[in-house]
Amino acid sequence: MSDTATALKTKIKSLDESHRLTLLEKLADAVANMEAVLNEKRNVFATVRTQSDENLQNIITIIKGQQVQRLELENEKLKKELKTVIMDTSKVEGLENTIKELTHKLNTANTALSTTLEDKKNIEEKLNRLQDQWEKLMQGI
């Protein structure tokens, strides 16, 4: 026990009965006031805790909202990129079709050229034979 507590005990023992009752009443009033203060303190802490929880929930809601906004913006950006890729893919497919058509036309032209060259060769051979026959005929006259 502390020196102050010991001194208080000694002082209380030295008081007469009426003073002790008065002191006890004041002590009871002080305890009641202290309980009221403690209850008020508990209420304040409860209010602070409730407000803190609400603030925390508000902050979480704001953060989630910001995340949703970022995701929506990113989603829009990806949609635009996808449209660009689809357009580019369509262009590539169009070019592939054009290349196929041109390749087909070139092959057709090559076939026609090959046929024409074969015909030319045959005609030249016939012409050479005719010239040979003409020369023989002219020599025989």
N, CA and C atoms as an extended XYZ file, in Angstrom:
423
Properties=species:S:1:pos:R:3:atomname:S:1:resname:S:1:resid:I:1 pbc="F F F"
N         0.851       -1.165        0.000 N   MET     1
C         0.000        0.000        0.000 CA  MET     1
C         0.898        1.229        0.000 C   MET     1
N         0.443        2.297       -0.693 N   SER     2
C         1.252        3.506       -0.792 CA  SER     2
C         1.138        4.340        0.480 C   SER     2
N         2.057        5.271        0.604 N   ASP     3
C         2.057        6.157        1.788 CA  ASP     3
C         0.793        6.999        1.817 C   ASP     3
N         0.321        7.413        0.662 N   THR     4
C        -0.888        8.235        0.606 CA  THR     4
C        -2.081        7.439        1.097 C   THR     4
N        -2.188        6.196        0.678 N   ALA     5
C        -3.309        5.351        1.101 CA  ALA     5
C        -3.247        5.119        2.600 C   ALA     5
N        -2.071        4.902        3.112 N   THR     6
C        -1.917        4.683        4.561 CA  THR     6
C        -2.305        5.936        5.318 C   THR     6
N        -1.885        7.087        4.830 N   ALA     7
C        -2.216        8.357        5.473 CA  ALA     7
C        -3.726        8.588        5.450 C   ALA     7
N        -4.378        8.253        4.338 N   LEU     8
C        -5.840        8.416        4.248 CA  LEU     8
C        -6.555        7.507        5.245 C   LEU     8
N        -6.109        6.283        5.339 N   LYS     9
C        -6.723        5.352        6.303 CA  LYS     9
C        -6.595        5.888        7.718 C   LYS     9
N        -5.445        6.371        8.046 N   THR    10
C        -5.212        6.916        9.386 CA  THR    10
C        -6.111        8.109        9.623 C   THR    10
N        -6.220        8.985        8.640 N   LYS    11
C        -7.056       10.185        8.753 CA  LYS    11
C        -8.516        9.788        8.957 C   LYS    11
N        -8.994        8.792        8.184 N   ILE    12
C       -10.394        8.354        8.291 CA  ILE    12
C       -10.668        7.761        9.664 C   ILE    12
N        -9.752        6.999       10.202 N   LYS    13
C        -9.926        6.388       11.519 CA  LYS    13
C       -10.006        7.453       12.624 C   LYS    13
N        -9.336        8.561       12.388 N   SER    14
C        -9.319        9.615       13.408 CA  SER    14
C       -10.574       10.487       13.370 C   SER    14
N       -11.390       10.374       12.275 N   LEU    15
C       -12.602       11.196       12.157 CA  LEU    15
C       -13.705       10.639       13.039 C   LEU    15
N       -14.587       11.550       13.482 N   ASP    16
C       -15.740       11.059       14.259 CA  ASP    16
C       -16.774       10.495       13.287 C   ASP    16
N       -17.801        9.881       13.821 N   GLU    17
C       -18.799        9.145       13.047 CA  GLU    17
C       -19.524       10.037       12.037 C   GLU    17
N       -19.922       11.234       12.394 N   SER    18
C       -20.660       12.106       11.473 CA  SER    18
C       -19.784       12.522       10.289 C   SER    18
N       -18.536       12.791       10.585 N   HIS    19
C       -17.630       13.152        9.491 CA  HIS    19
C       -17.380       11.947        8.564 C   HIS    19
N       -17.321       10.760        9.203 N   ARG    20
C       -17.132        9.552        8.382 CA  ARG    20
C       -18.324        9.342        7.458 C   ARG    20
N       -19.539        9.546        7.955 N   LEU    21
C       -20.738        9.385        7.131 CA  LEU    21
C       -20.735       10.403        5.994 C   LEU    21
N       -20.371       11.631        6.320 N   THR    22
C       -20.303       12.671        5.286 CA  THR    22
C       -19.265       12.278        4.220 C   THR    22
N       -18.126       11.808        4.715 N   LEU    23
C       -17.064       11.382        3.801 CA  LEU    23
C       -17.524       10.196        2.950 C   LEU    23
N       -18.262        9.257        3.564 N   LEU    24
C       -18.779        8.107        2.821 CA  LEU    24
C       -19.795        8.541        1.766 C   LEU    24
N       -20.644        9.511        2.109 N   GLU    25
C       -21.625       10.019        1.145 CA  GLU    25
C       -20.909       10.687       -0.032 C   GLU    25
N       -19.888       11.484        0.288 N   LYS    26
C       -19.128       12.145       -0.778 CA  LYS    26
C       -18.414       11.100       -1.642 C   LYS    26
N       -17.912       10.066       -0.963 N   LEU    27
C       -17.233        8.989       -1.694 CA  LEU    27
C       -18.223        8.257       -2.607 C   LEU    27
N       -19.446        8.014       -2.081 N   ALA    28
C       -20.486        7.366       -2.891 CA  ALA    28
C       -20.852        8.252       -4.069 C   ALA    28
N       -20.971        9.574       -3.836 N   ASP    29
C       -21.256       10.507       -4.933 CA  ASP    29
C       -20.124       10.486       -5.964 C   ASP    29
N       -18.881       10.449       -5.473 N   ALA    30
C       -17.725       10.423       -6.376 CA  ALA    30
C       -17.722        9.141       -7.214 C   ALA    30
N       -18.077        8.005       -6.576 N   VAL    31
C       -18.133        6.724       -7.302 CA  VAL    31
C       -19.243        6.787       -8.352 C   VAL    31
N       -20.398        7.354       -7.964 N   ALA    32
C       -21.507        7.479       -8.917 CA  ALA    32
C       -21.097        8.374      -10.087 C   ALA    32
N       -20.443        9.491       -9.783 N   ASN    33
C       -19.964       10.388      -10.860 CA  ASN    33
C       -18.955        9.673      -11.743 C   ASN    33
N       -18.066        8.907      -11.106 N   MET    34
C       -17.061        8.176      -11.852 CA  MET    34
C       -17.717        7.129      -12.760 C   MET    34
N       -18.760        6.462      -12.257 N   GLU    35
C       -19.487        5.500      -13.087 CA  GLU    35
C       -20.165        6.207      -14.262 C   GLU    35
N       -20.731        7.384      -13.995 N   ALA    36
C       -21.372        8.145      -15.070 CA  ALA    36
C       -20.345        8.555      -16.115 C   ALA    36
N       -19.181        9.005      -15.637 N   VAL    37
C       -18.113        9.385      -16.555 CA  VAL    37
C       -17.647        8.170      -17.364 C   VAL    37
N       -17.506        7.025      -16.697 N   LEU    38
C       -17.081        5.798      -17.387 CA  LEU    38
C       -18.127        5.370      -18.420 C   LEU    38
N       -19.389        5.480      -18.045 N   ASN    39
C       -20.460        5.139      -19.001 CA  ASN    39
C       -20.430        6.080      -20.203 C   ASN    39
N       -20.235        7.368      -19.908 N   GLU    40
C       -20.151        8.351      -21.002 CA  GLU    40
C       -18.947        8.052      -21.891 C   GLU    40
N       -17.840        7.693      -21.241 N   LYS    41
C       -16.624        7.351      -21.985 CA  LYS    41
C       -16.880        6.133      -22.866 C   LYS    41
N       -17.570        5.118      -22.335 N   ARG    42
C       -17.907        3.927      -23.125 CA  ARG    42
C       -18.792        4.306      -24.313 C   ARG    42
N       -19.763        5.177      -24.044 N   ASN    43
C       -20.664        5.620      -25.122 CA  ASN    43
C       -19.886        6.357      -26.214 C   ASN    43
N       -18.956        7.222      -25.785 N   VAL    44
C       -18.142        7.967      -26.757 CA  VAL    44
C       -17.302        6.994      -27.573 C   VAL    44
N       -16.673        6.026      -26.883 N   PHE    45
C       -15.864        5.035      -27.606 CA  PHE    45
C       -16.725        4.212      -28.564 C   PHE    45
N       -17.935        3.859      -28.134 N   ALA    46
C       -18.842        3.103      -29.010 CA  ALA    46
C       -19.208        3.941      -30.237 C   ALA    46
N       -19.487        5.226      -30.013 N   THR    47
C       -19.826        6.119      -31.115 CA  THR    47
C       -18.640        6.273      -32.064 C   THR    47
N       -17.452        6.456      -31.480 N   VAL    48
C       -16.238        6.596      -32.290 CA  VAL    48
C       -16.001        5.319      -33.100 C   VAL    48
N       -16.192        4.175      -32.463 N   ARG    49
C       -15.987        2.904      -33.161 CA  ARG    49
C       -16.996        2.755      -34.309 C   ARG    49
N       -18.261        3.068      -34.012 N   THR    50
C       -19.292        2.984      -35.050 CA  THR    50
C       -18.958        3.920      -36.206 C   THR    50
N       -18.571        5.148      -35.883 N   GLN    51
C       -18.226        6.113      -36.922 CA  GLN    51
C       -17.001        5.645      -37.705 C   GLN    51
N       -16.026        5.082      -37.001 N   SER    52
C       -14.824        4.570      -37.673 CA  SER    52
C       -15.190        3.436      -38.624 C   SER    52
N       -16.069        2.531      -38.156 N   ASP    53
C       -16.502        1.432      -39.019 CA  ASP    53
C       -17.225        1.966      -40.253 C   ASP    53
N       -18.082        2.961      -40.052 N   GLU    54
C       -18.796        3.555      -41.185 CA  GLU    54
C       -17.817        4.223      -42.148 C   GLU    54
N       -16.855        4.954      -41.589 N   ASN    55
C       -15.844        5.616      -42.423 CA  ASN    55
C       -15.045        4.586      -43.214 C   ASN    55
N       -14.684        3.504      -42.543 N   LEU    56
C       -13.930        2.441      -43.198 CA  LEU    56
C       -14.752        1.824      -44.333 C   LEU    56
N       -16.030        1.585      -44.079 N   GLN    57
C       -16.904        1.048      -45.126 CA  GLN    57
C       -17.020        2.030      -46.299 C   GLN    57
N       -17.110        3.327      -45.979 N   ASN    58
C       -17.178        4.346      -47.039 CA  ASN    58
C       -15.906        4.349      -47.875 C   ASN    58
N       -14.772        4.234      -47.196 N   ILE    59
C       -13.488        4.202      -47.900 CA  ILE    59
C       -13.414        2.962      -48.802 C   ILE    59
N       -13.851        1.833      -48.264 N   ILE    60
C       -13.839        0.595      -49.055 CA  ILE    60
C       -14.745        0.745      -50.275 C   ILE    60
N       -15.917        1.352      -50.073 N   THR    61
C       -16.844        1.571      -51.185 CA  THR    61
C       -16.219        2.473      -52.240 C   THR    61
N       -15.548        3.535      -51.804 N   ILE    62
C       -14.891        4.462      -52.742 CA  ILE    62
C       -13.798        3.741      -53.522 C   ILE    62
N       -12.985        2.953      -52.811 N   ILE    63
C       -11.893        2.223      -53.472 CA  ILE    63
C       -12.458        1.239      -54.485 C   ILE    63
N       -13.516        0.516      -54.095 N   LYS    64
C       -14.130       -0.427      -55.040 CA  LYS    64
C       -14.680        0.313      -56.252 C   LYS    64
N       -15.289        1.480      -56.019 N   GLY    65
C       -15.809        2.281      -57.126 CA  GLY    65
C       -14.702        2.700      -58.072 C   GLY    65
N       -13.567        3.110      -57.506 N   GLN    66
C       -12.434        3.508      -58.346 CA  GLN    66
C       -11.911        2.313      -59.133 C   GLN    66
N       -11.866        1.144      -58.477 N   GLN    67
C       -11.412       -0.056      -59.177 CA  GLN    67
C       -12.359       -0.392      -60.323 C   GLN    67
N       -13.654       -0.267      -60.073 N   VAL    68
C       -14.635       -0.539      -61.123 CA  VAL    68
C       -14.446        0.433      -62.284 C   VAL    68
N       -14.233        1.723      -61.970 N   GLN    69
C       -14.014        2.711      -63.027 CA  GLN    69
C       -12.774        2.372      -63.851 C   GLN    69
N       -11.686        2.004      -63.154 N   ARG    70
C       -10.467        1.645      -63.874 CA  ARG    70
C       -10.706        0.441      -64.764 C   ARG    70
N       -11.420       -0.571      -64.225 N   LEU    71
C       -11.692       -1.764      -65.018 CA  LEU    71
C       -12.589       -1.444      -66.213 C   LEU    71
N       -13.560       -0.559      -66.020 N   GLU    72
C       -14.423       -0.179      -67.129 CA  GLU    72
C       -13.627        0.557      -68.205 C   GLU    72
N       -12.725        1.464      -67.787 N   LEU    73
C       -11.887        2.174      -68.760 CA  LEU    73
C       -10.982        1.205      -69.518 C   LEU    73
N       -10.401        0.267      -68.787 N   GLU    74
C        -9.531       -0.718      -69.415 CA  GLU    74
C       -10.337       -1.595      -70.372 C   GLU    74
N       -11.566       -1.935      -69.970 N   ASN    75
C       -12.441       -2.737      -70.813 CA  ASN    75
C       -12.756       -1.995      -72.112 C   ASN    75
N       -13.051       -0.696      -72.017 N   GLU    76
C       -13.319        0.112      -73.213 CA  GLU    76
C       -12.088        0.161      -74.121 C   GLU    76
N       -10.925        0.329      -73.505 N   LYS    77
C        -9.678        0.373      -74.277 CA  LYS    77
C        -9.467       -0.954      -75.014 C   LYS    77
N        -9.710       -2.060      -74.302 N   LEU    78
C        -9.549       -3.371      -74.927 CA  LEU    78
C       -10.569       -3.588      -76.046 C   LEU    78
N       -11.787       -3.070      -75.864 N   LYS    79
C       -12.794       -3.180      -76.926 CA  LYS    79
C       -12.330       -2.447      -78.177 C   LYS    79
N       -11.762       -1.226      -77.995 N   LYS    80
C       -11.259       -0.461      -79.132 CA  LYS    80
C       -10.125       -1.211      -79.829 C   LYS    80
N        -9.223       -1.781      -79.016 N   GLU    81
C        -8.113       -2.534      -79.594 CA  GLU    81
C        -8.632       -3.748      -80.356 C   GLU    81
N        -9.658       -4.407      -79.810 N   LEU    82
C       -10.239       -5.567      -80.472 CA  LEU    82
C       -10.866       -5.162      -81.808 C   LEU    82
N       -11.571       -4.015      -81.824 N   LYS    83
C       -12.161       -3.538      -83.079 CA  LYS    83
C       -11.064       -3.295      -84.115 C   LYS    83
N        -9.954       -2.701      -83.670 N   THR    84
C        -8.833       -2.433      -84.579 CA  THR    84
C        -8.284       -3.744      -85.127 C   THR    84
N        -8.124       -4.729      -84.241 N   VAL    85
C        -7.605       -6.035      -84.675 CA  VAL    85
C        -8.572       -6.689      -85.655 C   VAL    85
N        -9.883       -6.588      -85.368 N   ILE    86
C       -10.875       -7.176      -86.266 CA  ILE    86
C       -10.819       -6.488      -87.627 C   ILE    86
N       -10.697       -5.143      -87.606 N   MET    87
C       -10.606       -4.404      -88.867 CA  MET    87
C        -9.346       -4.807      -89.630 C   MET    87
N        -8.226       -4.908      -88.901 N   ASP    88
C        -6.971       -5.308      -89.534 CA  ASP    88
C        -7.092       -6.723      -90.102 C   ASP    88
N        -7.766       -7.597      -89.347 N   THR    89
C        -7.960       -8.971      -89.805 CA  THR    89
C        -8.794       -8.981      -91.084 C   THR    89
N        -9.827       -8.147      -91.116 N   SER    90
C       -10.662       -8.052      -92.325 CA  SER    90
C        -9.827       -7.563      -93.508 C   SER    90
N        -8.973       -6.578      -93.275 N   LYS    91
C        -8.114       -6.068      -94.345 CA  LYS    91
C        -7.181       -7.163      -94.847 C   LYS    91
N        -6.598       -7.917      -93.898 N   VAL    92
C        -5.684       -9.006      -94.274 CA  VAL    92
C        -6.441      -10.057      -95.082 C   VAL    92
N        -7.663      -10.398      -94.618 N   GLU    93
C        -8.461      -11.374      -95.357 CA  GLU    93
C        -8.784      -10.859      -96.751 C   GLU    93
N        -9.101       -9.559      -96.853 N   GLY    94
C        -9.360       -8.962      -98.171 CA  GLY    94
C        -8.131       -9.042      -99.055 C   GLY    94
N        -6.965       -8.750      -98.476 N   LEU    95
C        -5.715       -8.835      -99.252 CA  LEU    95
C        -5.437      -10.278      -99.668 C   LEU    95
N        -5.712      -11.219      -98.779 N   GLU    96
C        -5.504      -12.631      -99.117 CA  GLU    96
C        -6.394      -13.021     -100.303 C   GLU    96
N        -7.654      -12.572     -100.263 N   ASN    97
C        -8.566      -12.877     -101.376 CA  ASN    97
C        -8.076      -12.244     -102.669 C   ASN    97
N        -7.604      -10.994     -102.577 N   THR    98
C        -7.075      -10.313     -103.765 CA  THR    98
C        -5.868      -11.067     -104.309 C   THR    98
N        -4.986      -11.488     -103.401 N   ILE    99
C        -3.785      -12.237     -103.823 CA  ILE    99
C        -4.195      -13.553     -104.487 C   ILE    99
N        -5.194      -14.227     -103.921 N   LYS   100
C        -5.665      -15.487     -104.520 CA  LYS   100
C        -6.217      -15.249     -105.921 C   LYS   100
N        -7.017      -14.185     -106.069 N   GLU   101
C        -7.587      -13.865     -107.382 CA  GLU   101
C        -6.489      -13.550     -108.390 C   GLU   101
N        -5.525      -12.710     -107.955 N   LEU   102
C        -4.437      -12.345     -108.855 CA  LEU   102
C        -3.578      -13.558     -109.206 C   LEU   102
N        -3.361      -14.422     -108.206 N   THR   103
C        -2.576      -15.643     -108.462 CA  THR   103
C        -3.309      -16.520     -109.470 C   THR   103
N        -4.622      -16.637     -109.312 N   HIS   104
C        -5.419      -17.434     -110.264 CA  HIS   104
C        -5.325      -16.825     -111.669 C   HIS   104
N        -5.470      -15.491     -111.748 N   LYS   105
C        -5.370      -14.822     -113.057 CA  LYS   105
C        -3.993      -15.018     -113.669 C   LYS   105
N        -2.949      -14.925     -112.826 N   LEU   106
C        -1.584      -15.112     -113.316 CA  LEU   106
C        -1.386      -16.541     -113.817 C   LEU   106
N        -1.904      -17.505     -113.064 N   ASN   107
C        -1.787      -18.901     -113.501 CA  ASN   107
C        -2.529      -19.124     -114.816 C   ASN   107
N        -3.718      -18.506     -114.922 N   THR   108
C        -4.491      -18.614     -116.161 CA  THR   108
C        -3.718      -17.984     -117.323 C   THR   108
N        -3.134      -16.801     -117.056 N   ALA   109
C        -2.348      -16.121     -118.092 CA  ALA   109
C        -1.123      -16.948     -118.461 C   ALA   109
N        -0.468      -17.570     -117.472 N   ASN   110
C         0.706      -18.416     -117.743 CA  ASN   110
C         0.311      -19.626     -118.588 C   ASN   110
N        -0.852      -20.196     -118.262 N   THR   111
C        -1.327      -21.340     -119.041 CA  THR   111
C        -1.596      -20.913     -120.485 C   THR   111
N        -2.275      -19.740     -120.612 N   ALA   112
C        -2.562      -19.235     -121.971 CA  ALA   112
C        -1.257      -18.932     -122.700 C   ALA   112
N        -0.285      -18.336     -122.021 N   LEU   113
C         1.003      -18.025     -122.637 CA  LEU   113
C         1.713      -19.304     -123.058 C   LEU   113
N         1.673      -20.303     -122.184 N   SER   114
C         2.309      -21.574     -122.498 CA  SER   114
C         1.673      -22.196     -123.733 C   SER   114
N         0.334      -22.129     -123.777 N   THR   115
C        -0.382      -22.662     -124.944 CA  THR   115
C        -0.013      -21.875     -126.196 C   THR   115
N         0.051      -20.561     -126.074 N   THR   116
C         0.389      -19.692     -127.203 CA  THR   116
C         1.805      -19.975     -127.685 C   THR   116
N         2.739      -20.158     -126.738 N   LEU   117
C         4.123      -20.455     -127.124 CA  LEU   117
C         4.205      -21.817     -127.822 C   LEU   117
N         3.433      -22.776     -127.332 N   GLU   118
C         3.405      -24.105     -127.967 CA  GLU   118
C         2.837      -23.982     -129.383 C   GLU   118
N         1.752      -23.188     -129.514 N   ASP   119
C         1.160      -22.960     -130.832 CA  ASP   119
C         2.163      -22.279     -131.759 C   ASP   119
N         2.900      -21.288     -131.223 N   LYS   120
C         3.905      -20.571     -132.019 CA  LYS   120
C         4.979      -21.530     -132.495 C   LYS   120
N         5.403      -22.410     -131.590 N   LYS   121
C         6.446      -23.387     -131.934 CA  LYS   121
C         5.952      -24.299     -133.053 C   LYS   121
N         4.684      -24.749     -132.905 N   ASN   122
C         4.119      -25.626     -133.940 CA  ASN   122
C         4.010      -24.893     -135.280 C   ASN   122
N         3.583      -23.624     -135.206 N   ILE   123
C         3.456      -22.838     -136.439 CA  ILE   123
C         4.822      -22.619     -137.071 C   ILE   123
N         5.843      -22.332     -136.253 N   GLU   124
C         7.197      -22.130     -136.783 CA  GLU   124
C         7.710      -23.410     -137.441 C   GLU   124
N         7.400      -24.555     -136.793 N   GLU   125
C         7.832      -25.827     -137.384 CA  GLU   125
C         7.150      -26.055     -138.734 C   GLU   125
N         5.832      -25.754     -138.756 N   LYS   126
C         5.103      -25.913     -140.019 CA  LYS   126
C         5.653      -24.949     -141.077 C   LYS   126
N         5.944      -23.698     -140.633 N   LEU   127
C         6.478      -22.700     -141.547 CA  LEU   127
C         7.837      -23.152     -142.088 C   LEU   127
N         8.667      -23.697     -141.217 N   ASN   128
C         9.987      -24.191     -141.645 CA  ASN   128
C         9.816      -25.333     -142.658 C   ASN   128
N         8.865      -26.227     -142.404 N   ARG   129
C         8.632      -27.331     -143.329 CA  ARG   129
C         8.134      -26.809     -144.681 C   ARG   129
N         7.214      -25.809     -144.539 N   LEU   130
C         6.701      -25.225     -145.787 CA  LEU   130
C         7.817      -24.530     -146.563 C   LEU   130
N         8.702      -23.824     -145.851 N   GLN   131
C         9.814      -23.151     -146.529 CA  GLN   131
C        10.735      -24.187     -147.181 C   GLN   131
N        10.986      -25.267     -146.444 N   ASP   132
C        11.835      -26.320     -146.998 CA  ASP   132
C        11.186      -26.901     -148.258 C   ASP   132
N         9.887      -27.161     -148.192 N   GLN   133
C         9.169      -27.715     -149.342 CA  GLN   133
C         9.159      -26.698     -150.493 C   GLN   133
N         9.004      -25.430     -150.161 N   TRP   134
C         9.000      -24.357     -151.178 CA  TRP   134
C        10.355      -24.305     -151.868 C   TRP   134
N        11.418      -24.372     -151.049 N   GLU   135
C        12.758      -24.341     -151.621 CA  GLU   135
C        13.001      -25.564     -152.514 C   GLU   135
N        12.536      -26.716     -152.071 N   LYS   136
C        12.700      -27.931     -152.885 CA  LYS   136
C        11.903      -27.797     -154.169 C   LYS   136
N        10.719      -27.251     -154.029 N   LEU   137
C         9.862      -27.066     -155.196 CA  LEU   137
C        10.538      -26.075     -156.157 C   LEU   137
N        11.113      -25.021     -155.643 N   MET   138
C        11.745      -23.999     -156.470 CA  MET   138
C        13.029      -24.558     -157.109 C   MET   138
N        13.683      -25.432     -156.434 N   GLN   139
C        14.899      -26.022     -156.993 CA  GLN   139
C        14.536      -27.011     -158.093 C   GLN   139
N        13.401      -27.601     -157.941 N   GLY   140
C        12.963      -28.581     -158.937 CA  GLY   140
C        12.438      -27.891     -160.172 C   GLY   140
N        12.109      -26.673     -160.190 N   ILE   141
C        11.565      -25.994     -161.344 CA  ILE   141
C        12.679      -25.501     -162.193 C   ILE   141
